[in-house]
PDB file of C-alpha atoms in Angstrom:
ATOM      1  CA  UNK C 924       0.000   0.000   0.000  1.00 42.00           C
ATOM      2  CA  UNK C 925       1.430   3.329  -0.781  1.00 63.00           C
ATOM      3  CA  UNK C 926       1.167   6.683   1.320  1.00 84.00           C
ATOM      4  CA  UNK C 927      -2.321   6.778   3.537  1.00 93.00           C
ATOM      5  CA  UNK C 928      -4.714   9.975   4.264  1.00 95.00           C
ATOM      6  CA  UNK C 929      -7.211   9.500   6.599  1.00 96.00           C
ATOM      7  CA  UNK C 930     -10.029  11.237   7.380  1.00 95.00           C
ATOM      8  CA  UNK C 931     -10.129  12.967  10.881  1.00 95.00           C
ATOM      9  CA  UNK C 932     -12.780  14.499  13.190  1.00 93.00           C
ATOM     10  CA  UNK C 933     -13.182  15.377  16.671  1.00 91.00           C
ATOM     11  CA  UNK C 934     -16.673  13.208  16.903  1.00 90.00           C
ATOM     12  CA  UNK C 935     -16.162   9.431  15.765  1.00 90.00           C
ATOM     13  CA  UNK C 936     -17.744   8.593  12.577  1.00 91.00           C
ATOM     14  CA  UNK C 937     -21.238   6.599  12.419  1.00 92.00           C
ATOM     15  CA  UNK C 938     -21.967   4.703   9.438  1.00 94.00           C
ATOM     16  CA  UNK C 939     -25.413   6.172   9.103  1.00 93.00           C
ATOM     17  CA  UNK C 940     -24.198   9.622   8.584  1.00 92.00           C
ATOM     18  CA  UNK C 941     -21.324   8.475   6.283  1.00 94.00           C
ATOM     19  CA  UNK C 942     -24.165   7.018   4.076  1.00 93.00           C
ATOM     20  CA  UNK C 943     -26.144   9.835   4.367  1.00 93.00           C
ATOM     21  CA  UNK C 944     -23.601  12.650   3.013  1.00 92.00           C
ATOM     22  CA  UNK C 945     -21.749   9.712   0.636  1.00 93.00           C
ATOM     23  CA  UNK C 946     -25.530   9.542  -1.562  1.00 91.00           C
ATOM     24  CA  UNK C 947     -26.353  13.260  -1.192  1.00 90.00           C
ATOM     25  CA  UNK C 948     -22.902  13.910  -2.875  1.00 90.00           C
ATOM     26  CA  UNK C 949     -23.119  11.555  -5.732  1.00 91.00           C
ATOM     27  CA  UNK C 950     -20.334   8.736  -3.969  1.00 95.00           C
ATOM     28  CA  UNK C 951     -21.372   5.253  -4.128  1.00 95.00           C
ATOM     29  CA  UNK C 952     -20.630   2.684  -1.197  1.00 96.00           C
ATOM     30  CA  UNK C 953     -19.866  -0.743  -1.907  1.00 96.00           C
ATOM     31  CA  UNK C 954     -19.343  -3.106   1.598  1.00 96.00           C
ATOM     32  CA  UNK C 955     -21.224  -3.811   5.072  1.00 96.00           C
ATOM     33  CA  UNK C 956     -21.685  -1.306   7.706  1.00 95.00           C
ATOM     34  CA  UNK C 957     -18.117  -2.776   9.070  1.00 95.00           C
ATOM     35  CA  UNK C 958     -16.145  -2.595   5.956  1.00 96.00           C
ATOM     36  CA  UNK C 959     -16.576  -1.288   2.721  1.00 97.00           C
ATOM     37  CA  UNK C 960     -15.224   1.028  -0.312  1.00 97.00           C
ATOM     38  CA  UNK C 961     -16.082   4.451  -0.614  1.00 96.00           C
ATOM     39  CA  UNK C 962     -16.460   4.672  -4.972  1.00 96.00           C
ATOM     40  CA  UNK C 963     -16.410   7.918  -6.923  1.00 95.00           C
ATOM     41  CA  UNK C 964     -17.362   8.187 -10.789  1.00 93.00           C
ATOM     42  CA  UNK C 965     -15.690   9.121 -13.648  1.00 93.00           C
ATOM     43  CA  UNK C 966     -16.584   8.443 -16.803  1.00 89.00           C
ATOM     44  CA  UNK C 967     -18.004   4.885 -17.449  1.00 85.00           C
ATOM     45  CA  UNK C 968     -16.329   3.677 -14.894  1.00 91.00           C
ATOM     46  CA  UNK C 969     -16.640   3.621 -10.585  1.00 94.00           C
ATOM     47  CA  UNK C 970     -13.017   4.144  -9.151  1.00 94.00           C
ATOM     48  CA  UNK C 971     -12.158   3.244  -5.219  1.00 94.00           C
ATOM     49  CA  UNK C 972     -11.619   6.783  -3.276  1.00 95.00           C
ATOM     50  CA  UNK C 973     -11.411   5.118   0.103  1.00 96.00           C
ATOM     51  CA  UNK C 974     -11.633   2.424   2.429  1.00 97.00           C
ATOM     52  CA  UNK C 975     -14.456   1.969   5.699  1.00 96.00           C
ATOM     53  CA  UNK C 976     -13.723   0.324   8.470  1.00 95.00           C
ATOM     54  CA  UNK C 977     -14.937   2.120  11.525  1.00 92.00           C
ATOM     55  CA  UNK C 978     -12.737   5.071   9.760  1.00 93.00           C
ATOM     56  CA  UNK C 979     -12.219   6.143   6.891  1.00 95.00           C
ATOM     57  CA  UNK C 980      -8.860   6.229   4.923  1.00 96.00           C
ATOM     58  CA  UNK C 981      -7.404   5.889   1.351  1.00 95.00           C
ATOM     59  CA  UNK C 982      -4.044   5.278  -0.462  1.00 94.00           C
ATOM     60  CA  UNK C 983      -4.454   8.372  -3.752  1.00 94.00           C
ATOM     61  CA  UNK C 984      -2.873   7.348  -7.124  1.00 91.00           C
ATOM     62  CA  UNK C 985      -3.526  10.254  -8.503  1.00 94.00           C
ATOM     63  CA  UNK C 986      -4.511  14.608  -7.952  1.00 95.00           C
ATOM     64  CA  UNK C 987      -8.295  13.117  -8.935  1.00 95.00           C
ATOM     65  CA  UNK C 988      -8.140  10.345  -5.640  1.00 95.00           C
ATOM     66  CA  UNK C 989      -6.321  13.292  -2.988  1.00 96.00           C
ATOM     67  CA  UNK C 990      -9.333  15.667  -4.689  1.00 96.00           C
ATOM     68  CA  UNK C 991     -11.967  13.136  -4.166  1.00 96.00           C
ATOM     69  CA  UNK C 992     -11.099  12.368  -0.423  1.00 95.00           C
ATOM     70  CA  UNK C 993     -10.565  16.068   0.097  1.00 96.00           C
ATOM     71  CA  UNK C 994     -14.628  16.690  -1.131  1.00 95.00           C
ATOM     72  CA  UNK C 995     -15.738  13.615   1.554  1.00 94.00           C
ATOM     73  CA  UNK C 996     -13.695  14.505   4.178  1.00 95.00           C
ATOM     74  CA  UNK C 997     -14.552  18.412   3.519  1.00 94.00           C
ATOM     75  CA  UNK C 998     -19.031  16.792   3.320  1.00 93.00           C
ATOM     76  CA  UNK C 999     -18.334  15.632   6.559  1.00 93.00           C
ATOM     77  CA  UNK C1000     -16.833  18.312   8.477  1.00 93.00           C
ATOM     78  CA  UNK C1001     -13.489  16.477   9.062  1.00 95.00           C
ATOM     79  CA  UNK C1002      -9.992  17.064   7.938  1.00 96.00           C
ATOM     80  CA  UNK C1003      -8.271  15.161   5.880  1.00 97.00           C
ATOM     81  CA  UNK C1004      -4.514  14.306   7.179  1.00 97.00           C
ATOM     82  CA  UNK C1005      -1.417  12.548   5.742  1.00 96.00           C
ATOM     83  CA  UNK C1006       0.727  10.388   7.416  1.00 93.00           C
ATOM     84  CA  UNK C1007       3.665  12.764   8.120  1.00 93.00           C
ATOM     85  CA  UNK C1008       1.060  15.031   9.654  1.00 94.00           C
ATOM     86  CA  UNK C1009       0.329  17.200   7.039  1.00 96.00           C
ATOM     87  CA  UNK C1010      -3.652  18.481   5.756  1.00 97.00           C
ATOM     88  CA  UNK C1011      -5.100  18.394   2.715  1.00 97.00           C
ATOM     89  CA  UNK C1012      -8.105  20.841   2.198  1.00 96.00           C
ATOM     90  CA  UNK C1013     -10.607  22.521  -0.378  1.00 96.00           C
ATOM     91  CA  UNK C1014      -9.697  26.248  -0.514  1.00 94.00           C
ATOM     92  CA  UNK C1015     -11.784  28.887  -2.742  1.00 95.00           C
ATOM     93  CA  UNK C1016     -12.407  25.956  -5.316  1.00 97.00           C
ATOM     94  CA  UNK C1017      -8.814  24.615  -5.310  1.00 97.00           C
ATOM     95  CA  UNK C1018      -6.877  21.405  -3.933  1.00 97.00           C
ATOM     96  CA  UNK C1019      -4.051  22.281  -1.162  1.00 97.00           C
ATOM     97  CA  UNK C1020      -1.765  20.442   0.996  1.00 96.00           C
ATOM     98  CA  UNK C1021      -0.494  22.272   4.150  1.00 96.00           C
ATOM     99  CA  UNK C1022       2.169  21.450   6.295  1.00 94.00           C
ATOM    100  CA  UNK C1023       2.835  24.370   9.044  1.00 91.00           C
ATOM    101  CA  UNK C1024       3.374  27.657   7.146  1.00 93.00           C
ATOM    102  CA  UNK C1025       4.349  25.408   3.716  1.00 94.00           C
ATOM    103  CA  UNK C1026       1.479  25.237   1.085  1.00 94.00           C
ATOM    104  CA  UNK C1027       1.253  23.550  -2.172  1.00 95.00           C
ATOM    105  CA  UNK C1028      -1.035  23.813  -4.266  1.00 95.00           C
ATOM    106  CA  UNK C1029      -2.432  20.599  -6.803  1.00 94.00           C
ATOM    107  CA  UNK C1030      -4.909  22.945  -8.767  1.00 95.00           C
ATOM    108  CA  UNK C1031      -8.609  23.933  -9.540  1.00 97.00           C
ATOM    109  CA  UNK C1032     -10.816  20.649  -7.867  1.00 96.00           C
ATOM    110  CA  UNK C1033     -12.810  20.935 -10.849  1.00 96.00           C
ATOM    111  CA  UNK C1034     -10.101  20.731 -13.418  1.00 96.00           C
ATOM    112  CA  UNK C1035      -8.601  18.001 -11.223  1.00 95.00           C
ATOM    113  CA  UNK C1036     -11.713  16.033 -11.073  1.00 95.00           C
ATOM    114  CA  UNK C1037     -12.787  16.244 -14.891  1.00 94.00           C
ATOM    115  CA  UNK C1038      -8.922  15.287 -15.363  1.00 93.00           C
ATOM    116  CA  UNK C1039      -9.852  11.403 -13.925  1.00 93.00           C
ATOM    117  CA  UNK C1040      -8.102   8.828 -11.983  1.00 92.00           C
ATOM    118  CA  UNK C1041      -5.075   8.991 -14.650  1.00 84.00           C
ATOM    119  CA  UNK C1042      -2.290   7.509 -11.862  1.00 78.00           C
ATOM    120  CA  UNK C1043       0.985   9.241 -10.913  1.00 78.00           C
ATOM    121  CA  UNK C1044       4.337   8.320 -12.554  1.00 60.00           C
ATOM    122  CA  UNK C1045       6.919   7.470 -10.286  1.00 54.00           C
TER     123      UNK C1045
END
């Protein structure tokens, strides 16, 4: 598995609500209330965005995965956080990452997301 973000909140996480803001928001939700894939679509296809299991996490490929778990983490009032402690957030319509006074910015979210799940080269 590559690099994990997870999605964090002060309250924990019922499945119920997950459900709730994953449908109003267009994400699908393949799996049991125990475990199960978040799925965004793009395209024809349904791409994996993250994982549920109690919380919710996912390993991005690609600018259109960080984008995608940066809209549900941003639907359910949580913040999305990288393993090295950094935050990933929606911003006046565009993806950042922020790490202390350090920004970077990925680009417009809507560019990103009509871009697809095209993966990273290494």
């Amino acid at each position: 598995m590559g690099y994990e973000l997870r999605v964090e909140r002060p309250a924990p996480l019922a499945f119920a609500e997950l459900a709730t803001v994953l449908g109003q928001a267009g994400f699908e939700f393949r799996g049991s209330q125990e475990t199960g894939e978040v799925m965004a679509r793009h395209a024809d296809g349904l791409h994996a965005v993250a994982v549920w299991n109690g919380g919710l996490s996912g390993a991005p490929g690609s600018d259109w995965h960080v984008a995608q778990l940066a809209r549900v983490s941003t639907l359910l009032n949580a913040s999305l956080v990288g393993e090295d402690g950094e935050t990933y957030a929606i911003r006046e319509g565009r993806l950042e990452q922020l790490n202390g006074s350090a920004s970077y910015e990925f680009g417009k979210v809507d560019e990103i997301l009509a871009a697809g799940p095209a993966a990273w080269s290494r």
